[in-house]
Short mmCIF file of C-alpha atoms in Angstrom, two decimals:
data_model
loop_
_atom_site.label_atom_id
_atom_site.label_comp_id
_atom_site.label_asym_id
_atom_site.label_seq_id
_atom_site.Cartn_x
_atom_site.Cartn_y
_atom_site.Cartn_z
CA LYS A 181 9.54 -10.80 10.27
CA GLN A 182 9.98 -8.79 7.09
CA GLU A 183 11.12 -5.21 7.61
CA VAL A 184 11.46 -2.59 4.89
CA THR A 185 13.68 0.46 5.35
CA GLN A 186 13.89 3.50 3.10
CA ILE A 187 16.78 5.94 2.98
CA PRO A 188 16.83 8.90 3.03
CA ALA A 189 13.70 9.85 4.95
CA ALA A 190 13.58 13.18 3.12
CA LEU A 191 15.38 14.67 0.16
CA SER A 192 15.41 18.15 -1.36
CA VAL A 193 17.01 18.69 -4.76
CA PRO A 194 17.07 21.42 -7.42
CA GLU A 195 15.09 20.88 -10.60
CA GLY A 196 16.91 18.88 -13.25
CA GLU A 197 19.01 16.81 -10.88
CA ASN A 198 19.16 13.03 -11.14
CA LEU A 199 18.46 11.26 -7.85
CA VAL A 200 18.37 7.82 -6.24
CA LEU A 201 16.03 6.56 -3.54
CA ASN A 202 17.02 3.46 -1.60
CA CYS A 203 14.97 0.61 -0.18
CA SER A 204 16.18 -2.42 1.76
CA PHE A 205 14.32 -5.48 3.03
CA THR A 206 15.34 -8.18 5.49
CA ASP A 207 13.80 -11.35 3.99
CA SER A 208 14.42 -12.29 0.36
CA ALA A 209 11.31 -14.54 0.17
CA ILE A 210 9.30 -11.99 -1.77
CA TYR A 211 6.93 -12.31 -4.70
CA ASN A 212 7.70 -8.86 -6.07
CA LEU A 213 8.76 -5.34 -5.11
CA GLN A 214 6.79 -2.26 -5.96
CA TRP A 215 7.46 1.47 -5.87
CA PHE A 216 4.55 3.80 -5.20
CA ARG A 217 4.04 7.54 -5.25
CA GLN A 218 1.78 9.25 -2.72
CA ASP A 219 0.74 12.88 -2.92
CA PRO A 220 -0.25 14.60 0.37
CA GLY A 221 -3.50 13.20 1.74
CA LYS A 222 -4.02 10.96 -1.28
CA GLY A 223 -3.93 7.27 -2.09
CA LEU A 224 -1.08 5.34 -3.68
CA THR A 225 -0.12 5.35 -7.34
CA SER A 226 1.93 2.39 -8.53
CA LEU A 227 5.06 3.50 -10.41
CA LEU A 228 6.99 0.32 -11.09
CA LEU A 229 6.68 -3.34 -10.16
CA ILE A 230 9.64 -5.72 -10.31
CA GLN A 231 8.98 -9.45 -10.13
CA SER A 232 11.37 -11.41 -7.91
CA SER A 233 12.97 -12.98 -11.00
CA GLN A 234 13.67 -9.60 -12.63
CA ARG A 235 16.55 -7.18 -12.12
CA GLU A 236 15.03 -3.89 -13.21
CA GLN A 237 12.06 -2.07 -14.69
CA THR A 238 11.89 1.24 -16.52
CA SER A 239 9.07 3.71 -17.14
CA GLY A 240 9.91 7.04 -18.70
CA ARG A 241 12.31 8.89 -16.42
CA LEU A 242 12.04 6.22 -13.72
CA ASN A 243 14.21 3.15 -13.37
CA ALA A 244 13.95 0.67 -10.52
CA SER A 245 16.42 -2.10 -9.78
CA LEU A 246 16.15 -5.14 -7.55
CA ASP A 247 18.92 -7.20 -5.96
CA LYS A 248 17.00 -9.86 -4.09
CA SER A 249 20.07 -11.61 -2.70
CA SER A 250 21.26 -8.46 -0.93
CA GLY A 251 17.74 -7.27 -0.09
CA ARG A 252 18.05 -3.95 -1.90
CA SER A 253 16.19 -1.88 -4.46
CA THR A 254 16.81 1.56 -5.86
CA LEU A 255 14.53 3.99 -7.65
CA TYR A 256 16.37 6.27 -10.04
CA ILE A 257 14.64 9.47 -11.18
CA ALA A 258 16.26 11.27 -14.09
CA ALA A 259 15.99 15.02 -14.73
CA SER A 260 13.76 15.67 -11.72
CA GLN A 261 10.87 18.12 -12.02
CA PRO A 262 8.83 20.03 -9.39
CA GLY A 263 5.89 17.76 -10.25
CA ASP A 264 7.91 14.82 -8.94
CA SER A 265 7.57 16.21 -5.40
CA ALA A 266 5.75 13.56 -3.37
CA THR A 267 6.36 10.72 -0.94
CA TYR A 268 7.82 7.59 -2.53
CA LEU A 269 7.05 4.28 -0.91
CA CYS A 270 8.70 0.94 -1.45
CA ALA A 271 6.76 -2.27 -0.71
CA VAL A 272 7.45 -6.00 -0.97
CA LEU A 273 4.74 -8.59 -1.58
CA LEU A 274 5.23 -11.57 0.70
CA MET A 275 4.66 -15.11 -0.53
CA GLU A 276 2.64 -16.24 2.40
CA TYR A 277 -0.91 -16.58 3.67
CA GLY A 278 -2.55 -13.28 2.88
CA ASN A 279 -0.14 -12.08 0.19
CA LYS A 280 0.38 -8.88 2.09
CA LEU A 281 2.40 -5.86 1.07
CA VAL A 282 4.98 -4.70 3.62
CA PHE A 283 5.83 -1.04 3.20
CA GLY A 284 8.72 1.17 4.14
CA ALA A 285 8.05 4.52 5.81
CA GLY A 286 8.75 6.38 2.59
CA THR A 287 11.06 9.09 1.28
CA ILE A 288 9.64 12.61 1.09
CA LEU A 289 10.99 14.21 -2.07
CA ARG A 290 10.94 17.92 -2.78
CA VAL A 291 12.15 19.21 -6.14
CA LYS A 292 12.80 22.93 -6.08
CA SER A 293 12.22 25.08 -9.18
CA GLU B 127 -12.71 -0.12 -16.51
CA THR B 128 -13.53 1.58 -13.20
CA GLY B 129 -10.88 1.93 -10.52
CA VAL B 130 -11.03 1.24 -6.82
CA THR B 131 -13.37 3.56 -4.97
CA GLN B 132 -13.77 4.18 -1.25
CA SER B 133 -16.38 5.92 0.86
CA PRO B 134 -16.58 8.14 2.71
CA THR B 135 -13.55 10.31 1.91
CA HIS B 136 -13.40 11.83 5.37
CA LEU B 137 -14.94 10.90 8.69
CA ILE B 138 -14.85 12.28 12.23
CA LYS B 139 -15.82 10.06 15.17
CA THR B 140 -15.43 10.18 18.93
CA ARG B 141 -13.67 7.67 21.11
CA GLY B 142 -15.73 4.53 21.77
CA GLN B 143 -17.87 4.85 18.65
CA GLN B 144 -18.00 2.37 15.78
CA VAL B 145 -17.23 3.07 12.12
CA THR B 146 -17.78 1.30 8.79
CA LEU B 147 -15.66 2.08 5.76
CA ARG B 148 -16.52 0.84 2.28
CA CYS B 149 -14.53 -0.19 -0.77
CA SER B 150 -15.56 -1.12 -4.30
CA SER B 151 -13.10 -3.31 -6.17
CA GLN B 152 -11.79 -2.69 -9.63
CA SER B 153 -13.66 -4.62 -12.29
CA GLY B 154 -12.44 -8.23 -12.60
CA HIS B 155 -10.75 -8.27 -9.20
CA ASN B 156 -11.69 -10.86 -6.59
CA THR B 157 -9.44 -9.91 -3.66
CA VAL B 158 -9.53 -6.91 -1.33
CA SER B 159 -6.84 -5.86 1.14
CA TRP B 160 -7.11 -3.15 3.79
CA TYR B 161 -4.26 -1.06 5.11
CA GLN B 162 -3.95 1.57 7.85
CA GLN B 163 -1.57 4.47 7.29
CA ALA B 164 -0.78 6.65 10.28
CA LEU B 165 0.65 10.11 9.66
CA GLY B 166 4.26 9.96 8.50
CA GLN B 167 4.34 6.16 8.26
CA GLY B 168 3.96 3.56 5.56
CA PRO B 169 0.70 1.62 5.27
CA GLN B 170 0.26 -1.35 7.62
CA PHE B 171 -1.61 -4.48 6.48
CA ILE B 172 -4.87 -5.04 8.37
CA PHE B 173 -6.38 -8.03 6.54
CA GLN B 174 -7.29 -9.45 3.15
CA TYR B 175 -10.49 -11.00 1.84
CA TYR B 176 -10.73 -13.52 -0.98
CA ARG B 177 -13.94 -15.28 -1.98
CA GLU B 178 -15.73 -13.66 0.95
CA GLU B 179 -13.37 -15.14 3.53
CA GLU B 180 -10.51 -13.62 5.49
CA ASN B 181 -7.28 -14.66 3.78
CA GLY B 182 -4.65 -13.28 6.14
CA ARG B 183 -4.49 -10.76 8.95
CA GLY B 184 -1.92 -8.34 10.25
CA ASN B 185 -1.22 -7.37 13.84
CA PHE B 186 -4.55 -5.67 14.54
CA PRO B 187 -6.98 -6.43 17.41
CA PRO B 188 -10.33 -8.21 16.85
CA ARG B 189 -12.23 -4.92 17.02
CA PHE B 190 -11.04 -4.49 13.43
CA SER B 191 -13.26 -6.72 11.32
CA GLY B 192 -14.28 -6.96 7.71
CA LEU B 193 -16.63 -8.37 5.14
CA GLN B 194 -16.45 -9.13 1.47
CA PHE B 195 -19.64 -9.35 -0.58
CA PRO B 196 -20.48 -11.54 -3.61
CA ASN B 197 -19.74 -8.58 -5.91
CA TYR B 198 -16.25 -8.43 -4.29
CA SER B 199 -16.87 -5.06 -2.60
CA SER B 200 -15.77 -4.90 1.00
CA GLU B 201 -16.32 -3.23 4.36
CA LEU B 202 -13.93 -2.49 7.19
CA ASN B 203 -15.54 -2.16 10.60
CA VAL B 204 -13.81 -0.76 13.65
CA ASN B 205 -15.47 -1.00 17.06
CA ALA B 206 -14.66 0.90 20.26
CA LEU B 207 -12.64 3.54 18.43
CA GLU B 208 -9.45 4.77 20.06
CA LEU B 209 -7.52 7.98 19.42
CA ASP B 210 -4.71 5.97 17.77
CA ASP B 211 -7.16 4.70 15.16
CA SER B 212 -6.93 8.12 13.50
CA ALA B 213 -5.33 7.38 10.13
CA LEU B 214 -5.81 7.06 6.40
CA TYR B 215 -7.46 3.72 5.61
CA LEU B 216 -6.57 2.35 2.21
CA CYS B 217 -8.29 -0.38 0.29
CA ALA B 218 -6.55 -2.29 -2.49
CA SER B 219 -8.06 -4.72 -4.96
CA SER B 220 -6.32 -7.40 -6.95
CA ARG B 221 -6.95 -10.65 -8.75
CA THR B 222 -5.87 -13.89 -7.12
CA GLN B 223 -5.32 -16.71 -9.56
CA THR B 224 -6.68 -20.19 -8.91
CA ARG B 225 -3.22 -21.39 -7.83
CA GLY B 226 -3.03 -18.60 -5.25
CA ALA B 227 -0.63 -16.29 -7.08
CA GLN B 228 -1.71 -12.71 -6.71
CA GLU B 229 -1.44 -9.96 -9.25
CA THR B 230 -0.74 -6.27 -8.66
CA GLN B 231 -2.75 -4.51 -5.96
CA TYR B 232 -4.49 -1.31 -7.04
CA PHE B 233 -5.23 1.23 -4.34
CA GLY B 234 -8.21 3.45 -3.76
CA PRO B 235 -7.94 7.09 -2.64
CA GLY B 236 -8.46 6.20 1.01
CA THR B 237 -10.73 7.27 3.83
CA ARG B 238 -9.28 9.68 6.36
CA LEU B 239 -10.61 8.90 9.83
CA LEU B 240 -10.18 11.30 12.73
CA VAL B 241 -11.05 10.07 16.23
CA LEU B 242 -11.58 12.77 18.86
#
């Protein structure tokens, strides 16, 4: 059974700091890995998607890496801003009947101004 | 191109009642997945519909059921509501290719259900 773990559960940093969020998964048979952002009470916004054959993806100040063999991904946020405050969720898409996303519990990020 | 929409946005029910949540897929998408997100947790997969048939199910009891319509919109029905059913229900649409490979899932804003 695929399990996804995110560390830390919560993080508070001053504005301008670079930070790393961690995600680990137990089964490497994944189709892709995706990072999402969720604002309080809202739906999910996709930030970055890494196919299983890729090592990293970049979008603006965000960079996500994937090491499928070790079951790990990191989301790097450069020069953090108060507007980055949200919950960040990592999810893997399983290559099986149903093509379901398995999510971690998320990291709650607070960027202080 | 319109995004994924869900209705209603909020809903309050009492224990034992039944509820129907609705989802409209993004244009060009033929697959709908439903997820339940309890407070402080990540979303949990309920089931997926492709070509109007269930195409996978998570660890949810039969009182959670769904439908997909010819226009690819979808409904999630929950019977005999329990207090633990209180959660944010998220719908995601995607396009499944003819060989089964699935593209990115796009999420709607969710329906927040409170069961009293």
